[in-house]
């Protein structure tokens, strides 16, 4: 679902009275942006974030290790709801080149949640908020995530609308499901839905895009839903690259107020600067656990996606770092 890390990061760029510079010495002038909707103070100790000694050693072994950020989208209709994280992504940004890698972790993945035991990955956010959600990802997959961004249904829709919508190829078989989710969203905000009437490449509004990313009954279930989520995020990234800093004033009033994040303005700026000035035109993407490394199982009459966590950790590290040297699996 809900989309946005790159738009989120890109926003801050237009507002800093500083200069961003990448390895090619391109520069952009900025002014300080307003704060996000909610800046959450995390306990940043390694123990509280679940960052292991091996993960720290991996960081130190690289001259400029990538920055990994968690992106969540919570399944909630009101501010009062805690909500499971309907979307669990990791956005990895190369500090020198600005190259972006995007990976989804299946929300039903059977993982250990500290203090709770084995459960679905998406339950961590509802149980302990972003602190526990980040810790759970780090502990189970030996990562070094220190920051996150989170949005809900309506915040995501407002962000897409601020961009003028996103171009998405919608399949005929997806239409009824998209419109069904669209009607559900409209019940909560009491604004009539505008149904999608035809398939093909469509300019989707914010609520239509959110509804599209919730579809799981078409194709390969939740795995294909993560593809829809990433496709919307990539569509936003492409619009940002196309429009450049002309779009930044819109972000100040319509994007930042809809975000919850642990990152301050300077941190957002640092990440966003490298991305906007990046020469890379594409985003590498992947979904974990891989099909060949996972199987669905019913445990205590609940369906989970099970995987050998060491094997999946190695696959994730291969994707992010180009190596699998952190976890040795038994042969």
PDB file of C-alpha atoms in Angstrom:
ATOM      1  CA  UNK A   1       0.000   0.000   0.000  1.00  0.00           C
ATOM      2  CA  UNK A   2       1.034   3.423   0.868  1.00  0.00           C
ATOM      3  CA  UNK A   3       3.918   4.257  -0.878  1.00  0.00           C
ATOM      4  CA  UNK A   4       6.137   6.928  -0.097  1.00  0.00           C
ATOM      5  CA  UNK A   5       9.518   6.948   1.317  1.00  0.00           C
ATOM      6  CA  UNK A   6      11.098   8.603  -1.664  1.00  0.00           C
ATOM      7  CA  UNK A   7       8.497  11.276  -1.996  1.00  0.00           C
ATOM      8  CA  UNK A   8       8.861  11.812   1.686  1.00  0.00           C
ATOM      9  CA  UNK A   9      12.581  12.110   1.477  1.00  0.00           C
ATOM     10  CA  UNK A  10      12.418  14.237  -1.620  1.00  0.00           C
ATOM     11  CA  UNK A  11      10.182  16.773  -0.051  1.00  0.00           C
ATOM     12  CA  UNK A  12      12.608  18.138   2.363  1.00  0.00           C
ATOM     13  CA  UNK A  13      15.004  18.998  -0.366  1.00  0.00           C
ATOM     14  CA  UNK A  14      13.198  22.014  -1.634  1.00  0.00           C
ATOM     15  CA  UNK A  15      13.363  23.799   1.655  1.00  0.00           C
ATOM     16  CA  UNK A  16      16.893  23.777   2.957  1.00  0.00           C
ATOM     17  CA  UNK A  17      19.182  26.816   2.833  1.00  0.00           C
ATOM     18  CA  UNK A  18      22.006  24.357   2.450  1.00  0.00           C
ATOM     19  CA  UNK A  19      23.514  22.671  -0.539  1.00  0.00           C
ATOM     20  CA  UNK A  20      23.386  18.997  -1.346  1.00  0.00           C
ATOM     21  CA  UNK A  21      26.305  17.568  -3.227  1.00  0.00           C
ATOM     22  CA  UNK A  22      26.792  14.091  -4.631  1.00  0.00           C
ATOM     23  CA  UNK A  23      29.847  12.477  -6.139  1.00  0.00           C
ATOM     24  CA  UNK A  24      29.271  14.326  -9.423  1.00  0.00           C
ATOM     25  CA  UNK A  25      29.286  17.709  -7.665  1.00  0.00           C
ATOM     26  CA  UNK A  26      25.747  18.633  -8.715  1.00  0.00           C
ATOM     27  CA  UNK A  27      24.226  21.141  -6.306  1.00  0.00           C
ATOM     28  CA  UNK A  28      20.737  22.253  -5.266  1.00  0.00           C
ATOM     29  CA  UNK A  29      19.822  25.079  -2.867  1.00  0.00           C
ATOM     30  CA  UNK A  30      17.358  24.436  -0.013  1.00  0.00           C
ATOM     31  CA  UNK A  31      15.434  25.957   2.868  1.00  0.00           C
ATOM     32  CA  UNK A  32      14.430  24.278   6.125  1.00  0.00           C
ATOM     33  CA  UNK A  33      11.073  22.438   5.815  1.00  0.00           C
ATOM     34  CA  UNK A  34       8.360  22.291   8.452  1.00  0.00           C
ATOM     35  CA  UNK A  35       8.186  19.287  10.747  1.00  0.00           C
ATOM     36  CA  UNK A  36       6.352  16.128   9.832  1.00  0.00           C
ATOM     37  CA  UNK A  37       2.971  15.331  11.308  1.00  0.00           C
ATOM     38  CA  UNK A  38       4.530  13.430  14.172  1.00  0.00           C
ATOM     39  CA  UNK A  39       8.232  13.114  14.977  1.00  0.00           C
ATOM     40  CA  UNK A  40       8.693  10.088  17.221  1.00  0.00           C
ATOM     41  CA  UNK A  41      11.660   9.873  19.548  1.00  0.00           C
ATOM     42  CA  UNK A  42      13.036   6.343  19.505  1.00  0.00           C
ATOM     43  CA  UNK A  43      15.366   4.788  22.035  1.00  0.00           C
ATOM     44  CA  UNK A  44      18.402   4.755  19.765  1.00  0.00           C
ATOM     45  CA  UNK A  45      20.671   2.417  21.691  1.00  0.00           C
ATOM     46  CA  UNK A  46      21.770  -0.620  19.715  1.00  0.00           C
ATOM     47  CA  UNK A  47      20.090  -2.909  22.223  1.00  0.00           C
ATOM     48  CA  UNK A  48      16.771  -1.069  22.038  1.00  0.00           C
ATOM     49  CA  UNK A  49      16.830  -1.192  18.239  1.00  0.00           C
ATOM     50  CA  UNK A  50      17.917  -4.833  18.121  1.00  0.00           C
ATOM     51  CA  UNK A  51      21.137  -4.082  16.227  1.00  0.00           C
ATOM     52  CA  UNK A  52      23.549  -6.954  16.782  1.00  0.00           C
ATOM     53  CA  UNK A  53      27.323  -6.975  17.050  1.00  0.00           C
ATOM     54  CA  UNK A  54      27.439  -8.734  13.653  1.00  0.00           C
ATOM     55  CA  UNK A  55      25.362  -6.007  12.038  1.00  0.00           C
ATOM     56  CA  UNK A  56      27.640  -3.352  13.514  1.00  0.00           C
ATOM     57  CA  UNK A  57      30.703  -5.243  12.288  1.00  0.00           C
ATOM     58  CA  UNK A  58      29.201  -5.366   8.815  1.00  0.00           C
ATOM     59  CA  UNK A  59      28.728  -1.597   8.882  1.00  0.00           C
ATOM     60  CA  UNK A  60      32.312  -1.000   9.983  1.00  0.00           C
ATOM     61  CA  UNK A  61      33.668  -3.291   7.279  1.00  0.00           C
ATOM     62  CA  UNK A  62      32.302  -1.007   4.566  1.00  0.00           C
ATOM     63  CA  UNK A  63      33.683   2.429   3.823  1.00  0.00           C
ATOM     64  CA  UNK A  64      30.273   3.919   3.075  1.00  0.00           C
ATOM     65  CA  UNK A  65      27.588   1.425   4.119  1.00  0.00           C
ATOM     66  CA  UNK A  66      24.083   2.035   2.761  1.00  0.00           C
ATOM     67  CA  UNK A  67      21.498   3.724   4.957  1.00  0.00           C
ATOM     68  CA  UNK A  68      18.541   1.451   5.669  1.00  0.00           C
ATOM     69  CA  UNK A  69      15.167   2.944   6.582  1.00  0.00           C
ATOM     70  CA  UNK A  70      11.987   1.083   7.520  1.00  0.00           C
ATOM     71  CA  UNK A  71       8.792   2.093   5.760  1.00  0.00           C
ATOM     72  CA  UNK A  72       5.519   1.075   7.381  1.00  0.00           C
ATOM     73  CA  UNK A  73       1.924   1.634   6.381  1.00  0.00           C
ATOM     74  CA  UNK A  74      -0.498   0.780   9.131  1.00  0.00           C
ATOM     75  CA  UNK A  75      -3.886  -0.790   8.651  1.00  0.00           C
ATOM     76  CA  UNK A  76      -5.925   1.718  10.608  1.00  0.00           C
ATOM     77  CA  UNK A  77      -8.924   3.887   9.828  1.00  0.00           C
ATOM     78  CA  UNK A  78      -8.675   6.276  12.788  1.00  0.00           C
ATOM     79  CA  UNK A  79      -5.862   7.852  14.802  1.00  0.00           C
ATOM     80  CA  UNK A  80      -6.976   5.893  17.875  1.00  0.00           C
ATOM     81  CA  UNK A  81      -6.211   2.516  16.302  1.00  0.00           C
ATOM     82  CA  UNK A  82      -2.777   0.951  16.792  1.00  0.00           C
ATOM     83  CA  UNK A  83      -2.946  -1.046  13.572  1.00  0.00           C
ATOM     84  CA  UNK A  84      -0.852  -3.837  12.144  1.00  0.00           C
ATOM     85  CA  UNK A  85       1.724  -2.756   9.583  1.00  0.00           C
ATOM     86  CA  UNK A  86       0.023  -3.645   6.306  1.00  0.00           C
ATOM     87  CA  UNK A  87       3.254  -2.672   4.559  1.00  0.00           C
ATOM     88  CA  UNK A  88       6.735  -3.576   5.764  1.00  0.00           C
ATOM     89  CA  UNK A  89       9.514  -2.305   3.515  1.00  0.00           C
ATOM     90  CA  UNK A  90      13.176  -1.493   3.820  1.00  0.00           C
ATOM     91  CA  UNK A  91      14.536   1.325   1.664  1.00  0.00           C
ATOM     92  CA  UNK A  92      18.305   1.097   1.253  1.00  0.00           C
ATOM     93  CA  UNK A  93      20.157   4.177  -0.011  1.00  0.00           C
ATOM     94  CA  UNK A  94      23.747   4.228  -1.200  1.00  0.00           C
ATOM     95  CA  UNK A  95      25.363   7.252   0.458  1.00  0.00           C
ATOM     96  CA  UNK A  96      27.700   7.999  -2.447  1.00  0.00           C
ATOM     97  CA  UNK A  97      25.718   7.259  -5.595  1.00  0.00           C
ATOM     98  CA  UNK A  98      22.194   7.823  -4.286  1.00  0.00           C
ATOM     99  CA  UNK A  99      21.188   4.447  -5.724  1.00  0.00           C
ATOM    100  CA  UNK A 100      18.024   3.134  -4.121  1.00  0.00           C
ATOM    101  CA  UNK A 101      17.091  -0.454  -3.372  1.00  0.00           C
ATOM    102  CA  UNK A 102      13.612  -1.310  -2.171  1.00  0.00           C
ATOM    103  CA  UNK A 103      12.610  -4.562  -0.540  1.00  0.00           C
ATOM    104  CA  UNK A 104       9.300  -5.774   0.829  1.00  0.00           C
ATOM    105  CA  UNK A 105       9.117  -8.245   3.686  1.00  0.00           C
ATOM    106  CA  UNK A 106       5.926 -10.272   3.654  1.00  0.00           C
ATOM    107  CA  UNK A 107       3.705  -9.166   6.496  1.00  0.00           C
ATOM    108  CA  UNK A 108       2.731 -12.759   7.418  1.00  0.00           C
ATOM    109  CA  UNK A 109       6.342 -13.892   7.843  1.00  0.00           C
ATOM    110  CA  UNK A 110       6.694 -16.053  10.960  1.00  0.00           C
ATOM    111  CA  UNK A 111       9.261 -14.277  13.142  1.00  0.00           C
ATOM    112  CA  UNK A 112      10.212 -13.911  16.766  1.00  0.00           C
ATOM    113  CA  UNK A 113       8.815 -10.770  18.405  1.00  0.00           C
ATOM    114  CA  UNK A 114      10.607  -9.991  21.649  1.00  0.00           C
ATOM    115  CA  UNK A 115       8.356 -10.429  24.662  1.00  0.00           C
ATOM    116  CA  UNK A 116       5.679 -12.160  22.588  1.00  0.00           C
ATOM    117  CA  UNK A 117       7.279 -15.127  20.865  1.00  0.00           C
ATOM    118  CA  UNK A 118       6.702 -16.318  17.323  1.00  0.00           C
ATOM    119  CA  UNK A 119       4.102 -14.290  15.458  1.00  0.00           C
ATOM    120  CA  UNK A 120       3.394 -12.529  12.181  1.00  0.00           C
ATOM    121  CA  UNK A 121       5.846  -9.752  11.386  1.00  0.00           C
ATOM    122  CA  UNK A 122       3.074  -7.179  10.952  1.00  0.00           C
ATOM    123  CA  UNK A 123       1.907  -7.698  14.553  1.00  0.00           C
ATOM    124  CA  UNK A 124       5.039  -6.057  15.982  1.00  0.00           C
ATOM    125  CA  UNK A 125       3.849  -2.535  15.155  1.00  0.00           C
ATOM    126  CA  UNK A 126       0.455  -3.075  16.813  1.00  0.00           C
ATOM    127  CA  UNK A 127       2.077  -4.635  19.895  1.00  0.00           C
ATOM    128  CA  UNK A 128       4.904  -2.185  20.499  1.00  0.00           C
ATOM    129  CA  UNK A 129       4.743   0.589  17.920  1.00  0.00           C
ATOM    130  CA  UNK A 130       7.653   1.570  15.669  1.00  0.00           C
ATOM    131  CA  UNK A 131      10.282   0.809  18.320  1.00  0.00           C
ATOM    132  CA  UNK A 132       9.332  -2.867  18.484  1.00  0.00           C
ATOM    133  CA  UNK A 133       8.636  -3.067  14.749  1.00  0.00           C
ATOM    134  CA  UNK A 134      12.151  -1.864  13.901  1.00  0.00           C
ATOM    135  CA  UNK A 135      13.678  -4.076  16.573  1.00  0.00           C
ATOM    136  CA  UNK A 136      11.853  -7.109  15.207  1.00  0.00           C
ATOM    137  CA  UNK A 137      13.166  -6.546  11.678  1.00  0.00           C
ATOM    138  CA  UNK A 138      16.717  -5.965  12.916  1.00  0.00           C
ATOM    139  CA  UNK A 139      16.740  -8.984  15.234  1.00  0.00           C
ATOM    140  CA  UNK A 140      15.267 -11.450  12.769  1.00  0.00           C
ATOM    141  CA  UNK A 141      17.214 -10.301   9.699  1.00  0.00           C
ATOM    142  CA  UNK A 142      20.411  -8.921  11.232  1.00  0.00           C
ATOM    143  CA  UNK A 143      19.918  -5.407   9.895  1.00  0.00           C
ATOM    144  CA  UNK A 144      20.937  -1.976  11.174  1.00  0.00           C
ATOM    145  CA  UNK A 145      17.763   0.081  10.742  1.00  0.00           C
ATOM    146  CA  UNK A 146      17.669   3.170  12.968  1.00  0.00           C
ATOM    147  CA  UNK A 147      14.840   5.228  11.460  1.00  0.00           C
ATOM    148  CA  UNK A 148      11.398   4.773   9.989  1.00  0.00           C
ATOM    149  CA  UNK A 149       8.534   6.472   8.201  1.00  0.00           C
ATOM    150  CA  UNK A 150       4.902   5.499   8.700  1.00  0.00           C
ATOM    151  CA  UNK A 151       1.632   6.512   7.061  1.00  0.00           C
ATOM    152  CA  UNK A 152      -1.976   5.382   7.314  1.00  0.00           C
ATOM    153  CA  UNK A 153      -4.714   5.042   4.689  1.00  0.00           C
ATOM    154  CA  UNK A 154      -5.716   8.669   4.536  1.00  0.00           C
ATOM    155  CA  UNK A 155      -2.258  10.181   4.849  1.00  0.00           C
ATOM    156  CA  UNK A 156      -1.119   8.056   1.918  1.00  0.00           C
ATOM    157  CA  UNK A 157      -4.063   9.154  -0.211  1.00  0.00           C
ATOM    158  CA  UNK A 158      -3.397  12.826   0.512  1.00  0.00           C
ATOM    159  CA  UNK A 159       0.244  12.454  -0.478  1.00  0.00           C
ATOM    160  CA  UNK A 160      -0.602  10.873  -3.821  1.00  0.00           C
ATOM    161  CA  UNK A 161      -3.174  13.599  -4.485  1.00  0.00           C
ATOM    162  CA  UNK A 162      -0.540  16.237  -3.695  1.00  0.00           C
ATOM    163  CA  UNK A 163       1.509  14.819  -6.564  1.00  0.00           C
ATOM    164  CA  UNK A 164      -1.432  14.982  -8.942  1.00  0.00           C
ATOM    165  CA  UNK A 165      -1.983  11.217  -8.887  1.00  0.00           C
ATOM    166  CA  UNK A 166       0.130   8.319 -10.147  1.00  0.00           C
ATOM    167  CA  UNK A 167       0.154   6.452 -13.448  1.00  0.00           C
ATOM    168  CA  UNK A 168      -0.498   2.743 -12.865  1.00  0.00           C
ATOM    169  CA  UNK A 169      -1.413  -0.057 -15.326  1.00  0.00           C
ATOM    170  CA  UNK A 170      -4.572  -1.618 -13.862  1.00  0.00           C
ATOM    171  CA  UNK A 171      -5.665  -5.074 -15.007  1.00  0.00           C
ATOM    172  CA  UNK A 172      -9.273  -5.905 -15.842  1.00  0.00           C
ATOM    173  CA  UNK A 173      -9.472  -8.513 -13.097  1.00  0.00           C
ATOM    174  CA  UNK A 174      -8.246  -5.975 -10.540  1.00  0.00           C
ATOM    175  CA  UNK A 175     -11.037  -3.450 -11.169  1.00  0.00           C
ATOM    176  CA  UNK A 176     -13.802  -4.912  -8.944  1.00  0.00           C
ATOM    177  CA  UNK A 177     -11.426  -5.386  -6.018  1.00  0.00           C
ATOM    178  CA  UNK A 178      -9.986  -1.904  -6.384  1.00  0.00           C
ATOM    179  CA  UNK A 179     -13.469  -0.382  -6.388  1.00  0.00           C
ATOM    180  CA  UNK A 180     -14.522  -2.485  -3.400  1.00  0.00           C
ATOM    181  CA  UNK A 181     -11.615  -1.172  -1.313  1.00  0.00           C
ATOM    182  CA  UNK A 182     -12.335   2.304  -2.617  1.00  0.00           C
ATOM    183  CA  UNK A 183     -15.895   2.093  -1.311  1.00  0.00           C
ATOM    184  CA  UNK A 184     -14.593   0.973   2.092  1.00  0.00           C
ATOM    185  CA  UNK A 185     -12.284   3.987   2.334  1.00  0.00           C
ATOM    186  CA  UNK A 186     -15.133   6.301   1.403  1.00  0.00           C
ATOM    187  CA  UNK A 187     -17.321   4.940   4.182  1.00  0.00           C
ATOM    188  CA  UNK A 188     -14.773   6.057   6.746  1.00  0.00           C
ATOM    189  CA  UNK A 189     -14.064   9.539   5.405  1.00  0.00           C
ATOM    190  CA  UNK A 190     -17.667  10.035   4.207  1.00  0.00           C
ATOM    191  CA  UNK A 191     -16.545  11.309   0.821  1.00  0.00           C
ATOM    192  CA  UNK A 192     -18.176   9.529  -2.156  1.00  0.00           C
ATOM    193  CA  UNK A 193     -15.875   7.222  -4.087  1.00  0.00           C
ATOM    194  CA  UNK A 194     -15.026   7.807  -7.732  1.00  0.00           C
ATOM    195  CA  UNK A 195     -14.899   4.268  -9.145  1.00  0.00           C
ATOM    196  CA  UNK A 196     -12.441   3.233 -11.796  1.00  0.00           C
ATOM    197  CA  UNK A 197     -14.386   2.231 -14.915  1.00  0.00           C
ATOM    198  CA  UNK A 198     -11.746   0.783 -17.223  1.00  0.00           C
ATOM    199  CA  UNK A 199      -8.506  -1.139 -17.196  1.00  0.00           C
ATOM    200  CA  UNK A 200      -5.197  -0.105 -18.703  1.00  0.00           C
ATOM    201  CA  UNK A 201      -2.751   2.640 -17.802  1.00  0.00           C
ATOM    202  CA  UNK A 202      -4.660   4.935 -15.463  1.00  0.00           C
ATOM    203  CA  UNK A 203      -3.986   8.130 -13.568  1.00  0.00           C
ATOM    204  CA  UNK A 204      -5.061   7.050 -10.096  1.00  0.00           C
ATOM    205  CA  UNK A 205      -6.148   9.470  -7.404  1.00  0.00           C
ATOM    206  CA  UNK A 206      -4.853   9.075  -3.862  1.00  0.00           C
ATOM    207  CA  UNK A 207      -7.691   6.860  -2.642  1.00  0.00           C
ATOM    208  CA  UNK A 208      -7.664   4.847  -5.868  1.00  0.00           C
ATOM    209  CA  UNK A 209      -3.932   4.231  -5.466  1.00  0.00           C
ATOM    210  CA  UNK A 210      -4.386   3.146  -1.844  1.00  0.00           C
ATOM    211  CA  UNK A 211      -7.208   0.810  -2.881  1.00  0.00           C
ATOM    212  CA  UNK A 212      -5.017  -0.622  -5.676  1.00  0.00           C
ATOM    213  CA  UNK A 213      -2.222  -1.455  -3.265  1.00  0.00           C
ATOM    214  CA  UNK A 214      -4.600  -3.327  -0.965  1.00  0.00           C
ATOM    215  CA  UNK A 215      -5.638  -5.888  -3.607  1.00  0.00           C
ATOM    216  CA  UNK A 216      -4.566  -9.415  -2.692  1.00  0.00           C
ATOM    217  CA  UNK A 217      -7.257 -11.647  -4.239  1.00  0.00           C
ATOM    218  CA  UNK A 218      -5.850 -11.293  -7.770  1.00  0.00           C
ATOM    219  CA  UNK A 219      -2.664 -13.065  -8.806  1.00  0.00           C
ATOM    220  CA  UNK A 220      -0.157 -14.481  -6.348  1.00  0.00           C
ATOM    221  CA  UNK A 221      -1.904 -13.314  -3.187  1.00  0.00           C
ATOM    222  CA  UNK A 222       0.010 -11.116  -0.785  1.00  0.00           C
ATOM    223  CA  UNK A 223       3.234 -11.535  -2.755  1.00  0.00           C
ATOM    224  CA  UNK A 224       1.700  -9.772  -5.737  1.00  0.00           C
ATOM    225  CA  UNK A 225       0.197  -7.165  -3.454  1.00  0.00           C
ATOM    226  CA  UNK A 226       3.722  -6.178  -2.403  1.00  0.00           C
ATOM    227  CA  UNK A 227       4.510  -5.717  -6.114  1.00  0.00           C
ATOM    228  CA  UNK A 228       1.595  -3.296  -6.374  1.00  0.00           C
ATOM    229  CA  UNK A 229       2.877  -1.413  -3.352  1.00  0.00           C
ATOM    230  CA  UNK A 230       6.337  -1.077  -4.845  1.00  0.00           C
ATOM    231  CA  UNK A 231       4.963  -0.072  -8.256  1.00  0.00           C
ATOM    232  CA  UNK A 232       3.128   2.874  -6.705  1.00  0.00           C
ATOM    233  CA  UNK A 233       6.211   3.914  -4.745  1.00  0.00           C
ATOM    234  CA  UNK A 234       8.317   3.770  -7.896  1.00  0.00           C
ATOM    235  CA  UNK A 235       5.704   5.833  -9.780  1.00  0.00           C
ATOM    236  CA  UNK A 236       6.038   8.506  -7.111  1.00  0.00           C
ATOM    237  CA  UNK A 237       9.822   8.396  -7.284  1.00  0.00           C
ATOM    238  CA  UNK A 238       9.706   8.876 -11.048  1.00  0.00           C
ATOM    239  CA  UNK A 239       7.425  11.891 -10.717  1.00  0.00           C
ATOM    240  CA  UNK A 240       9.771  13.454  -8.209  1.00  0.00           C
ATOM    241  CA  UNK A 241      12.730  13.014 -10.510  1.00  0.00           C
ATOM    242  CA  UNK A 242      10.721  14.466 -13.382  1.00  0.00           C
ATOM    243  CA  UNK A 243       9.335  17.520 -11.592  1.00  0.00           C
ATOM    244  CA  UNK A 244      12.391  18.313  -9.492  1.00  0.00           C
ATOM    245  CA  UNK A 245      12.216  21.043  -6.901  1.00  0.00           C
ATOM    246  CA  UNK A 246       9.149  22.649  -8.496  1.00  0.00           C
ATOM    247  CA  UNK A 247       7.009  20.262  -6.474  1.00  0.00           C
ATOM    248  CA  UNK A 248       8.616  21.000  -3.096  1.00  0.00           C
ATOM    249  CA  UNK A 249       6.223  23.732  -1.867  1.00  0.00           C
ATOM    250  CA  UNK A 250       3.372  21.260  -2.300  1.00  0.00           C
ATOM    251  CA  UNK A 251       5.186  18.756  -0.126  1.00  0.00           C
ATOM    252  CA  UNK A 252       5.603  21.294   2.635  1.00  0.00           C
ATOM    253  CA  UNK A 253       1.852  21.751   2.995  1.00  0.00           C
ATOM    254  CA  UNK A 254       0.430  18.427   1.803  1.00  0.00           C
ATOM    255  CA  UNK A 255       3.010  15.702   2.424  1.00  0.00           C
ATOM    256  CA  UNK A 256       4.942  16.336   5.621  1.00  0.00           C
ATOM    257  CA  UNK A 257       1.773  16.929   7.674  1.00  0.00           C
ATOM    258  CA  UNK A 258       0.680  13.367   6.820  1.00  0.00           C
ATOM    259  CA  UNK A 259       3.824  11.570   7.974  1.00  0.00           C
ATOM    260  CA  UNK A 260       4.964   9.979  11.180  1.00  0.00           C
ATOM    261  CA  UNK A 261       8.725   9.579  11.344  1.00  0.00           C
ATOM    262  CA  UNK A 262      11.724   9.309  13.630  1.00  0.00           C
ATOM    263  CA  UNK A 263      13.834  11.500  11.349  1.00  0.00           C
ATOM    264  CA  UNK A 264      14.524  15.176  11.861  1.00  0.00           C
ATOM    265  CA  UNK A 265      14.751  17.651   9.012  1.00  0.00           C
ATOM    266  CA  UNK A 266      18.507  17.406   8.623  1.00  0.00           C
ATOM    267  CA  UNK A 267      18.403  13.607   8.360  1.00  0.00           C
ATOM    268  CA  UNK A 268      15.628  13.764   5.791  1.00  0.00           C
ATOM    269  CA  UNK A 269      17.643  16.308   3.871  1.00  0.00           C
ATOM    270  CA  UNK A 270      20.774  14.159   3.897  1.00  0.00           C
ATOM    271  CA  UNK A 271      18.998  11.181   2.403  1.00  0.00           C
ATOM    272  CA  UNK A 272      16.908  13.206  -0.003  1.00  0.00           C
ATOM    273  CA  UNK A 273      19.868  15.173  -1.337  1.00  0.00           C
ATOM    274  CA  UNK A 274      21.693  12.087  -2.504  1.00  0.00           C
ATOM    275  CA  UNK A 275      18.538  10.690  -4.103  1.00  0.00           C
ATOM    276  CA  UNK A 276      17.493  13.788  -6.027  1.00  0.00           C
ATOM    277  CA  UNK A 277      20.985  14.387  -7.376  1.00  0.00           C
ATOM    278  CA  UNK A 278      21.500  10.729  -8.165  1.00  0.00           C
ATOM    279  CA  UNK A 279      22.322   9.722 -11.737  1.00  0.00           C
ATOM    280  CA  UNK A 280      20.583   6.378 -11.200  1.00  0.00           C
ATOM    281  CA  UNK A 281      17.335   6.139 -13.136  1.00  0.00           C
ATOM    282  CA  UNK A 282      16.026   2.873 -11.745  1.00  0.00           C
ATOM    283  CA  UNK A 283      15.253   1.350  -8.368  1.00  0.00           C
ATOM    284  CA  UNK A 284      16.229  -2.219  -7.645  1.00  0.00           C
ATOM    285  CA  UNK A 285      13.426  -4.076  -5.922  1.00  0.00           C
ATOM    286  CA  UNK A 286      12.778  -7.453  -4.351  1.00  0.00           C
ATOM    287  CA  UNK A 287      10.416  -9.302  -2.042  1.00  0.00           C
ATOM    288  CA  UNK A 288      11.343 -11.587   0.854  1.00  0.00           C
ATOM    289  CA  UNK A 289      11.150 -14.365   1.852  1.00  0.00           C
ATOM    290  CA  UNK A 290      11.766 -15.737  -1.633  1.00  0.00           C
ATOM    291  CA  UNK A 291       9.233 -18.278  -2.891  1.00  0.00           C
ATOM    292  CA  UNK A 292      11.851 -21.029  -2.922  1.00  0.00           C
ATOM    293  CA  UNK A 293      12.796 -20.242   0.688  1.00  0.00           C
ATOM    294  CA  UNK A 294       9.323 -20.117   2.249  1.00  0.00           C
ATOM    295  CA  UNK A 295       6.139 -22.108   2.689  1.00  0.00           C
ATOM    296  CA  UNK A 296       2.716 -21.268   4.087  1.00  0.00           C
ATOM    297  CA  UNK A 297       1.692 -23.226   7.178  1.00  0.00           C
ATOM    298  CA  UNK A 298      -1.212 -23.277   9.616  1.00  0.00           C
ATOM    299  CA  UNK A 299       0.041 -23.151  13.197  1.00  0.00           C
ATOM    300  CA  UNK A 300      -2.589 -23.217  15.951  1.00  0.00           C
ATOM    301  CA  UNK A 301      -5.127 -22.698  13.166  1.00  0.00           C
ATOM    302  CA  UNK A 302      -3.489 -19.440  12.013  1.00  0.00           C
ATOM    303  CA  UNK A 303      -1.829 -19.109   8.599  1.00  0.00           C
ATOM    304  CA  UNK A 304       1.811 -17.985   8.590  1.00  0.00           C
ATOM    305  CA  UNK A 305       4.510 -17.701   5.957  1.00  0.00           C
ATOM    306  CA  UNK A 306       7.355 -19.762   7.386  1.00  0.00           C
ATOM    307  CA  UNK A 307      10.986 -19.583   6.368  1.00  0.00           C
ATOM    308  CA  UNK A 308      14.411 -20.488   7.634  1.00  0.00           C
ATOM    309  CA  UNK A 309      15.288 -17.082   9.036  1.00  0.00           C
ATOM    310  CA  UNK A 310      19.029 -17.563   8.496  1.00  0.00           C
ATOM    311  CA  UNK A 311      18.496 -18.414   4.843  1.00  0.00           C
ATOM    312  CA  UNK A 312      16.209 -15.427   4.297  1.00  0.00           C
ATOM    313  CA  UNK A 313      18.647 -13.175   6.167  1.00  0.00           C
ATOM    314  CA  UNK A 314      21.397 -14.228   3.778  1.00  0.00           C
ATOM    315  CA  UNK A 315      19.160 -13.519   0.786  1.00  0.00           C
ATOM    316  CA  UNK A 316      18.295 -10.063   2.125  1.00  0.00           C
ATOM    317  CA  UNK A 317      21.952  -9.268   2.769  1.00  0.00           C
ATOM    318  CA  UNK A 318      22.873 -10.439  -0.711  1.00  0.00           C
ATOM    319  CA  UNK A 319      20.339  -8.003  -2.126  1.00  0.00           C
ATOM    320  CA  UNK A 320      21.325  -5.014   0.042  1.00  0.00           C
ATOM    321  CA  UNK A 321      25.059  -5.503   0.459  1.00  0.00           C
ATOM    322  CA  UNK A 322      25.992  -7.947  -2.283  1.00  0.00           C
ATOM    323  CA  UNK A 323      27.221 -10.446   0.316  1.00  0.00           C
ATOM    324  CA  UNK A 324      25.943 -13.155   2.653  1.00  0.00           C
ATOM    325  CA  UNK A 325      28.793 -13.122   5.102  1.00  0.00           C
ATOM    326  CA  UNK A 326      26.794 -12.400   8.228  1.00  0.00           C
ATOM    327  CA  UNK A 327      24.922 -15.638   8.806  1.00  0.00           C
ATOM    328  CA  UNK A 328      26.206 -19.108   8.110  1.00  0.00           C
ATOM    329  CA  UNK A 329      23.597 -21.741   7.430  1.00  0.00           C
ATOM    330  CA  UNK A 330      24.111 -25.391   8.277  1.00  0.00           C
ATOM    331  CA  UNK A 331      24.607 -27.742   5.344  1.00  0.00           C
TER     332      UNK A 331
END
